[in-house]
Short mmCIF file of C-alpha atoms in Angstrom, two decimals:
data_model
loop_
_atom_site.label_atom_id
_atom_site.label_comp_id
_atom_site.label_asym_id
_atom_site.label_seq_id
_atom_site.Cartn_x
_atom_site.Cartn_y
_atom_site.Cartn_z
CA MET A 1 84.81 -18.52 43.50
CA MET A 2 82.02 -21.02 42.79
CA TYR A 3 83.83 -22.20 39.65
CA GLN A 4 86.94 -23.02 41.70
CA ILE A 5 84.82 -24.92 44.23
CA TYR A 6 83.05 -26.84 41.45
CA GLN A 7 86.36 -27.69 39.77
CA ALA A 8 87.87 -28.86 43.06
CA GLN A 9 84.90 -31.16 43.57
CA GLN A 10 85.30 -32.51 40.04
CA ASP A 11 89.01 -33.11 40.62
CA LEU A 12 88.21 -34.96 43.84
CA MET A 13 85.52 -37.17 42.32
CA THR A 14 87.31 -38.04 39.07
CA PRO A 15 89.60 -40.73 40.55
CA ILE A 16 86.66 -42.16 42.52
CA ARG A 17 84.59 -42.46 39.34
CA LEU A 18 87.51 -43.97 37.44
CA PHE A 19 87.99 -46.50 40.25
CA ALA A 20 84.28 -47.36 40.19
CA ARG A 21 84.28 -47.88 36.41
CA GLY A 22 87.48 -49.91 36.45
CA THR A 23 86.43 -52.09 39.38
CA GLY A 24 83.03 -52.68 37.87
CA ALA A 25 84.58 -53.75 34.57
CA VAL A 26 86.82 -56.28 36.31
CA LEU A 27 84.07 -57.72 38.52
CA ARG A 28 81.71 -57.99 35.56
CA GLN A 29 83.94 -60.69 34.09
CA PHE A 30 83.05 -62.98 37.00
CA ASP A 31 79.30 -62.59 36.50
CA THR A 32 78.07 -65.91 35.11
CA GLY A 33 74.47 -64.81 34.85
CA ARG A 34 73.43 -67.52 37.29
CA PRO A 35 71.59 -66.86 40.56
CA GLU A 36 74.74 -67.32 42.65
CA THR A 37 76.32 -64.20 41.08
CA PHE A 38 73.22 -62.01 41.36
CA ALA A 39 74.71 -59.99 44.23
CA LEU A 40 77.82 -59.40 42.13
CA ARG A 41 75.64 -58.13 39.28
CA GLN A 42 73.96 -55.69 41.66
CA LEU A 43 77.33 -54.41 42.80
CA THR A 44 78.67 -53.90 39.28
CA ALA A 45 75.46 -52.07 38.32
CA ALA A 46 75.87 -49.71 41.28
CA LEU A 47 79.53 -49.13 40.41
CA GLU A 48 78.66 -48.29 36.81
CA LEU A 49 76.07 -45.74 37.91
CA LEU A 50 78.59 -44.13 40.26
CA GLY A 51 81.23 -44.05 37.56
CA SER A 52 78.98 -42.51 34.93
CA THR A 53 77.52 -39.59 36.87
CA GLY A 54 80.34 -37.12 36.32
CA ILE A 55 80.12 -33.96 34.22
CA THR A 56 82.61 -33.63 31.37
CA HIS A 57 83.74 -30.62 29.33
CA THR A 58 84.78 -32.51 26.22
CA ARG A 59 82.64 -32.45 23.09
CA PRO A 60 81.41 -35.96 22.25
CA PRO A 61 81.84 -37.06 18.63
CA PHE A 62 78.98 -36.76 16.16
CA GLY A 63 79.97 -40.22 15.00
CA PHE A 64 78.59 -40.07 11.46
CA THR A 65 80.67 -42.19 9.10
CA SER A 66 78.02 -43.12 6.54
CA VAL A 67 74.39 -42.51 5.68
CA GLU A 68 71.95 -44.61 3.67
CA ILE A 69 70.77 -42.85 0.53
CA GLY A 70 68.51 -44.86 -1.72
CA ASN A 71 69.83 -48.39 -1.67
CA ARG A 72 73.46 -47.69 -0.80
CA ASP A 73 75.62 -46.47 2.06
CA VAL A 74 77.35 -43.17 1.39
CA ALA A 75 80.46 -42.09 3.28
CA VAL A 76 80.18 -38.98 5.49
CA GLU A 77 83.16 -36.81 6.38
CA GLU A 78 83.21 -33.97 8.92
CA VAL A 79 84.93 -31.03 7.24
CA PRO A 80 85.58 -27.69 9.03
CA LEU A 81 84.86 -24.98 6.45
CA HIS A 82 85.45 -21.85 8.51
CA SER A 83 86.66 -21.41 12.07
CA THR A 84 86.93 -18.63 14.62
CA PRO A 85 88.05 -18.91 18.25
CA PHE A 86 84.37 -19.22 19.23
CA GLY A 87 83.00 -21.67 16.68
CA THR A 88 83.43 -23.71 13.53
CA LEU A 89 81.21 -24.14 10.51
CA LEU A 90 81.20 -27.92 10.26
CA HIS A 91 80.15 -29.59 7.02
CA PHE A 92 78.91 -33.17 6.92
CA ARG A 93 80.25 -33.79 3.45
CA LYS A 94 78.84 -36.80 1.63
CA ASP A 95 80.49 -38.75 -1.18
CA ILE A 96 77.76 -38.13 -3.78
CA ASP A 97 77.38 -36.02 -6.92
CA LEU A 98 73.66 -35.50 -6.42
CA PRO A 99 72.92 -31.82 -5.56
CA GLN A 100 70.96 -31.43 -2.33
CA PRO A 101 69.56 -28.42 -0.43
CA LYS A 102 72.23 -26.74 1.71
CA VAL A 103 70.96 -26.48 5.29
CA LEU A 104 72.72 -24.64 8.11
CA VAL A 105 71.69 -26.00 11.52
CA VAL A 106 72.28 -23.32 14.16
CA ALA A 107 72.86 -25.07 17.46
CA PRO A 108 72.04 -23.39 20.76
CA MET A 109 74.85 -21.90 22.83
CA SER A 110 73.15 -22.89 26.03
CA GLY A 111 75.38 -25.20 28.02
CA HIS A 112 75.59 -28.23 25.73
CA PHE A 113 77.72 -28.93 22.68
CA ALA A 114 76.29 -28.97 19.16
CA THR A 115 76.35 -32.77 19.35
CA LEU A 116 73.14 -32.51 21.35
CA LEU A 117 71.56 -32.12 17.90
CA ARG A 118 72.99 -35.40 16.61
CA GLY A 119 69.47 -36.76 16.16
CA THR A 120 68.44 -33.61 14.28
CA VAL A 121 71.35 -33.93 11.89
CA GLN A 122 70.84 -37.68 11.44
CA VAL A 123 67.34 -37.15 10.08
CA LEU A 124 68.41 -34.28 7.82
CA LEU A 125 71.47 -36.01 6.35
CA PRO A 126 69.98 -38.36 3.72
CA GLU A 127 68.13 -35.62 1.82
CA ASN A 128 70.15 -32.51 2.59
CA ASP A 129 73.66 -31.08 2.44
CA VAL A 130 74.02 -30.36 6.16
CA TYR A 131 76.21 -27.83 7.99
CA ILE A 132 76.20 -27.01 11.72
CA THR A 133 77.50 -24.30 14.05
CA ASP A 134 79.97 -26.19 16.23
CA TRP A 135 80.42 -23.75 19.12
CA THR A 136 83.60 -23.81 21.23
CA ASN A 137 83.57 -24.24 24.98
CA ALA A 138 84.19 -20.71 26.28
CA ARG A 139 86.60 -21.95 28.91
CA ASP A 140 88.88 -23.02 26.05
CA VAL A 141 88.84 -19.59 24.35
CA PRO A 142 91.74 -17.32 25.42
CA LEU A 143 91.04 -13.79 26.58
CA SER A 144 92.99 -12.49 23.58
CA ALA A 145 90.11 -13.66 21.32
CA GLY A 146 87.99 -10.79 22.65
CA ARG A 147 84.33 -10.65 23.58
CA PHE A 148 81.44 -12.72 22.29
CA GLY A 149 77.99 -11.22 22.68
CA MET A 150 74.74 -11.20 20.72
CA ASP A 151 76.26 -9.15 17.88
CA GLU A 152 79.10 -11.65 17.52
CA PHE A 153 76.65 -14.56 17.47
CA ILE A 154 74.72 -12.90 14.65
CA ASP A 155 78.01 -12.15 12.88
CA HIS A 156 78.80 -15.86 12.92
CA VAL A 157 75.39 -16.87 11.54
CA ILE A 158 75.74 -14.41 8.65
CA ARG A 159 79.35 -15.35 7.92
CA PHE A 160 78.56 -19.07 8.00
CA GLN A 161 75.59 -18.55 5.68
CA GLU A 162 77.89 -16.66 3.31
CA GLU A 163 80.41 -19.50 3.43
CA ILE A 164 77.65 -21.92 2.40
CA GLY A 165 76.74 -19.61 -0.47
CA GLN A 166 73.59 -18.72 -2.34
CA GLY A 167 70.50 -20.88 -2.18
CA GLY A 168 70.99 -22.09 1.39
CA HIS A 169 68.47 -22.68 4.15
CA VAL A 170 68.71 -22.21 7.92
CA LEU A 171 67.24 -24.16 10.83
CA ALA A 172 67.56 -22.79 14.37
CA VAL A 173 66.95 -24.94 17.43
CA CYS A 174 65.80 -23.28 20.66
CA GLN A 175 67.82 -20.29 21.93
CA PRO A 176 69.30 -19.15 18.57
CA ALA A 177 65.85 -18.51 17.11
CA VAL A 178 66.15 -14.83 18.05
CA PRO A 179 69.66 -14.17 16.66
CA VAL A 180 68.87 -16.21 13.54
CA LEU A 181 65.74 -14.15 12.92
CA ALA A 182 67.86 -11.03 13.39
CA ALA A 183 70.54 -12.35 11.02
CA VAL A 184 68.03 -13.14 8.27
CA ALA A 185 66.37 -9.74 8.72
CA ALA A 186 69.75 -7.97 8.45
CA MET A 187 70.70 -10.02 5.38
CA SER A 188 67.34 -9.30 3.78
CA GLU A 189 67.67 -5.57 4.39
CA SER A 190 71.15 -5.47 2.85
CA ARG A 191 70.07 -7.78 0.01
CA ASN A 192 72.86 -10.19 0.86
CA PRO A 193 73.05 -12.83 -1.93
CA ALA A 194 73.48 -15.54 0.74
CA THR A 195 70.16 -14.74 2.44
CA PRO A 196 68.61 -18.15 3.15
CA ARG A 197 65.63 -19.20 1.07
CA SER A 198 63.89 -20.76 4.06
CA MET A 199 64.11 -20.33 7.82
CA THR A 200 62.86 -22.90 10.34
CA LEU A 201 62.63 -21.78 13.97
CA MET A 202 62.13 -24.65 16.41
CA ALA A 203 61.07 -24.16 20.05
CA GLY A 204 62.73 -20.74 20.22
CA PRO A 205 61.99 -17.82 22.60
CA ILE A 206 60.87 -15.13 20.15
CA ASP A 207 58.32 -13.64 22.59
CA THR A 208 58.64 -14.95 26.15
CA ARG A 209 55.77 -12.79 27.39
CA ILE A 210 53.43 -15.47 26.03
CA SER A 211 52.55 -18.23 28.55
CA PRO A 212 55.70 -17.76 30.67
CA THR A 213 57.49 -20.94 31.79
CA LYS A 214 59.67 -21.44 34.88
CA VAL A 215 62.65 -20.35 32.79
CA ASN A 216 60.91 -17.11 31.85
CA GLU A 217 59.74 -16.48 35.42
CA LEU A 218 63.31 -16.86 36.70
CA ALA A 219 64.49 -14.22 34.26
CA GLN A 220 61.65 -11.85 35.16
CA GLY A 221 62.03 -12.39 38.90
CA ASN A 222 65.63 -11.18 39.12
CA THR A 223 67.62 -8.19 37.92
CA ILE A 224 70.41 -8.51 35.38
CA GLU A 225 72.79 -7.52 38.19
CA TRP A 226 71.58 -10.57 40.14
CA PHE A 227 72.38 -12.84 37.21
CA GLU A 228 75.83 -11.33 36.82
CA LYS A 229 76.60 -11.61 40.53
CA ASN A 230 75.22 -15.11 41.12
CA LEU A 231 75.57 -16.98 37.83
CA VAL A 232 78.65 -15.54 36.15
CA ASP A 233 82.12 -16.62 37.24
CA THR A 234 85.72 -16.60 36.07
CA VAL A 235 87.41 -19.54 34.34
CA PRO A 236 90.31 -20.83 36.50
CA TRP A 237 93.75 -19.96 35.14
CA ARG A 238 94.70 -23.62 34.58
CA PHE A 239 92.47 -23.64 31.47
CA GLN A 240 93.16 -22.00 28.12
CA GLY A 241 90.39 -19.49 28.71
CA GLY A 242 91.63 -18.63 32.18
CA GLY A 243 90.32 -15.27 33.34
CA ARG A 244 87.36 -15.21 30.94
CA LYS A 245 83.96 -14.42 32.45
CA VAL A 246 81.47 -17.22 31.72
CA TYR A 247 78.16 -18.72 32.68
CA PRO A 248 79.42 -22.18 33.67
CA GLY A 249 77.79 -25.03 31.78
CA ALA A 250 77.58 -27.01 35.02
CA LEU A 251 75.21 -24.38 36.43
CA GLN A 252 73.02 -24.53 33.32
CA LEU A 253 72.89 -28.32 33.55
CA THR A 254 71.97 -28.15 37.23
CA ALA A 255 69.14 -25.73 36.43
CA PHE A 256 67.76 -27.96 33.67
CA MET A 257 67.99 -31.10 35.80
CA SER A 258 66.32 -29.43 38.77
CA MET A 259 63.27 -28.70 36.59
CA ASN A 260 62.76 -32.44 36.05
CA MET A 261 64.70 -34.02 38.91
CA ASN A 262 62.18 -36.79 39.48
CA ARG A 263 62.48 -37.83 35.83
CA HIS A 264 66.29 -38.09 36.09
CA VAL A 265 66.11 -40.05 39.33
CA ARG A 266 63.64 -42.48 37.75
CA ALA A 267 65.88 -42.83 34.70
CA HIS A 268 68.86 -43.84 36.84
CA LEU A 269 66.80 -46.26 38.92
CA GLU A 270 65.57 -47.79 35.68
CA GLN A 271 69.15 -48.00 34.43
CA TYR A 272 70.10 -49.93 37.57
CA ARG A 273 67.30 -52.40 36.82
CA ASN A 274 68.43 -52.62 33.18
CA LEU A 275 71.97 -53.47 34.22
CA VAL A 276 70.90 -56.02 36.82
CA GLY A 277 68.35 -57.53 34.44
CA GLY A 278 70.77 -57.71 31.53
CA ASP A 279 68.78 -55.46 29.16
CA SER A 280 71.77 -54.25 27.18
CA GLU A 281 69.76 -52.34 24.55
CA LEU A 282 68.01 -50.10 27.07
CA ALA A 283 71.21 -49.73 29.09
CA ASP A 284 73.12 -48.59 25.99
CA ALA A 285 70.40 -46.06 25.15
CA HIS A 286 70.64 -44.62 28.67
CA ARG A 287 74.43 -44.37 28.39
CA ARG A 288 74.27 -42.58 25.04
CA PHE A 289 71.77 -40.02 26.33
CA TYR A 290 73.61 -39.17 29.55
CA ASP A 291 77.06 -39.20 27.97
CA GLU A 292 75.74 -36.36 25.81
CA TYR A 293 73.60 -34.68 28.47
CA LEU A 294 76.43 -34.53 31.01
CA ALA A 295 78.91 -33.04 28.52
CA VAL A 296 78.70 -29.30 29.14
CA MET A 297 80.26 -26.14 27.76
CA ASP A 298 80.61 -22.72 29.33
CA LEU A 299 78.94 -19.69 27.72
CA PRO A 300 80.68 -16.33 27.25
CA ALA A 301 79.27 -14.05 29.93
CA GLU A 302 78.51 -11.26 27.44
CA PHE A 303 76.30 -13.49 25.31
CA TYR A 304 74.53 -15.03 28.30
CA LEU A 305 73.73 -11.70 29.99
CA GLU A 306 72.69 -10.00 26.76
CA THR A 307 70.37 -12.92 25.98
CA VAL A 308 68.78 -12.77 29.43
CA ARG A 309 68.30 -9.00 29.21
CA THR A 310 67.18 -8.52 25.60
CA VAL A 311 65.22 -11.76 25.07
CA PHE A 312 63.83 -12.77 28.45
CA GLN A 313 63.58 -9.53 30.41
CA GLU A 314 63.08 -6.64 27.98
CA HIS A 315 61.61 -8.54 24.99
CA HIS A 316 63.44 -6.47 22.39
CA MET A 317 62.45 -8.54 19.36
CA PRO A 318 58.63 -8.55 19.75
CA LEU A 319 58.67 -4.91 20.89
CA GLY A 320 60.60 -3.77 17.81
CA LYS A 321 63.66 -2.68 19.83
CA PHE A 322 66.21 -5.34 18.86
CA HIS A 323 69.45 -3.91 17.49
CA TYR A 324 72.35 -5.51 15.62
CA ARG A 325 75.58 -3.55 15.30
CA GLY A 326 73.75 -0.38 16.25
CA ARG A 327 70.98 -0.74 13.68
CA LEU A 328 67.35 -1.63 14.35
CA VAL A 329 66.47 -5.16 13.26
CA ARG A 330 63.38 -5.15 11.01
CA PRO A 331 61.85 -8.62 10.50
CA GLU A 332 59.14 -7.05 8.32
CA LEU A 333 61.80 -6.63 5.62
CA ILE A 334 62.08 -10.40 5.21
CA ARG A 335 60.17 -10.90 1.96
CA HIS A 336 61.73 -13.85 0.15
CA THR A 337 62.58 -16.33 2.92
CA ARG A 338 59.94 -18.94 3.69
CA LEU A 339 59.26 -19.30 7.41
CA LEU A 340 58.30 -22.36 9.43
CA THR A 341 57.91 -22.21 13.20
CA VAL A 342 57.64 -25.39 15.25
CA GLU A 343 56.42 -25.74 18.82
CA GLY A 344 55.89 -28.64 21.21
CA GLU A 345 52.57 -29.21 22.96
CA ARG A 346 54.31 -30.21 26.21
CA ASP A 347 57.33 -27.91 26.02
CA ASP A 348 58.07 -26.68 29.55
CA ILE A 349 61.01 -24.51 28.43
CA CYS A 350 59.57 -22.61 25.46
CA ALA A 351 55.79 -22.45 25.70
CA ILE A 352 53.19 -22.59 22.96
CA GLY A 353 52.99 -19.27 21.12
CA GLN A 354 56.50 -18.03 21.92
CA THR A 355 58.04 -19.23 18.65
CA ALA A 356 54.95 -18.66 16.49
CA ALA A 357 55.24 -14.97 17.39
CA ALA A 358 57.80 -14.74 14.57
CA LEU A 359 54.99 -15.13 12.04
CA ASP A 360 53.46 -11.78 12.98
CA LEU A 361 56.86 -10.07 13.15
CA CYS A 362 57.60 -11.16 9.58
CA SER A 363 54.67 -9.15 8.26
CA GLY A 364 56.32 -8.66 4.89
CA LEU A 365 55.89 -12.33 4.05
CA PRO A 366 52.68 -13.40 2.30
CA ALA A 367 50.52 -15.79 4.31
CA GLY A 368 51.41 -18.61 1.93
CA MET A 369 55.10 -18.30 2.76
CA LYS A 370 54.83 -18.82 6.52
CA ARG A 371 53.22 -21.34 8.82
CA ASN A 372 53.33 -22.69 12.36
CA HIS A 373 53.25 -26.33 13.42
CA LEU A 374 52.25 -27.45 16.90
CA GLN A 375 53.63 -30.93 17.51
CA THR A 376 51.22 -32.87 19.70
CA GLY A 377 52.71 -34.95 22.48
CA ALA A 378 56.18 -33.41 22.16
CA GLY A 379 58.19 -31.77 24.90
CA HIS A 380 61.10 -29.46 24.26
CA TYR A 381 63.54 -32.08 23.01
CA GLY A 382 60.86 -34.02 21.16
CA VAL A 383 60.52 -31.14 18.71
CA PHE A 384 63.99 -31.75 17.25
CA SER A 385 64.88 -35.32 18.24
CA GLY A 386 63.26 -38.73 18.41
CA ARG A 387 60.46 -40.32 16.42
CA ARG A 388 58.12 -37.30 16.39
CA TRP A 389 60.87 -35.16 14.89
CA ALA A 390 61.68 -37.81 12.31
CA ASN A 391 58.15 -38.84 11.37
CA GLU A 392 56.03 -35.72 11.86
CA VAL A 393 58.14 -32.56 12.10
CA TYR A 394 60.87 -33.23 9.55
CA PRO A 395 58.43 -33.83 6.65
CA LEU A 396 57.17 -30.27 7.19
CA VAL A 397 60.73 -28.94 7.23
CA ARG A 398 61.41 -30.84 4.00
CA ASP A 399 58.26 -29.38 2.41
CA THR A 400 59.33 -25.87 3.42
CA ILE A 401 62.79 -26.34 1.95
CA GLU A 402 61.42 -27.84 -1.28
CA ALA A 403 58.89 -25.03 -1.71
CA ALA A 404 61.65 -22.46 -1.32
CA SER A 405 64.29 -24.15 -3.49
#
């Protein structure tokens, strides 16, 4: 029922937002920049803010057309290599003959599209042959496609790694750290030729018993039945995935924003000042961030509930109880895949120690093949985007890949 109410509200507000954007664009043409049109500039700024606050369910473009390698620009083409109803292995193919390390970026299925990792990919592109898991919005997946739970997520990681072929590497951002660790363990046990040579786990909830955050406390403070009753709903029949049970992306976004509501309010007040003051560079940066942040995707209910139960409530991975397709997952059997874990000093979603727990679980790896990096000054998103990712974290990822290649 809540999904229908949310969608009705979206349907009601869409024409209002379109009117605000259109009116603002027209009035902006009469702004001369002189003091006598200052009130008009204030009005157009307010209209733009009103018009840009809506949630969308459409994946934004990655937007990569070229990348600078050495002293020349190289064309980049997005090529789907393998697709299922739930996701696509997307290859950022570059027009070069130079062989580069093949890196699979596993994006989180946690309410945002894979394009949230645009900054991650941008830094990786010049020196690596980059692939990404481009997950599909669950409300666009018909019921006939079947279920999608933790096993199916791991299936996709393994299949995508096999599509990339031997000698690849994997980098998991946030939530997929657990299924990626399980996938690599399963591939190692079966001696799969496509087992990645290195695995980077970034700000992922391997052991959420360590320094619990508000996210962890929410999971521990409610039963799985509470989550299913209060946070899972049915996609309206007007959409392709009508009838599918999902955790609506809008709810996930609301939860994330509520954790830092003051920060978002300040950001929009600052955007109003940017627009009135004519600071186009800062205004454009704000638009780019919120265009991405407000684009949400629904999660299959099976995957969401299984993640809450096995990762956040019952801690299957650190307790040695995690299963994949009925078989116990054994991280200690990972013996040839270098491991790098990365954490943020100020991460309020995945606390210090939760990702580094993977180092102890991978006891079959020699000490020289695994390490943890604590990024000072970084929050959750700063681990995989922005200047700290580019200047301090990525060099360690590059070193790990080079050492394993």
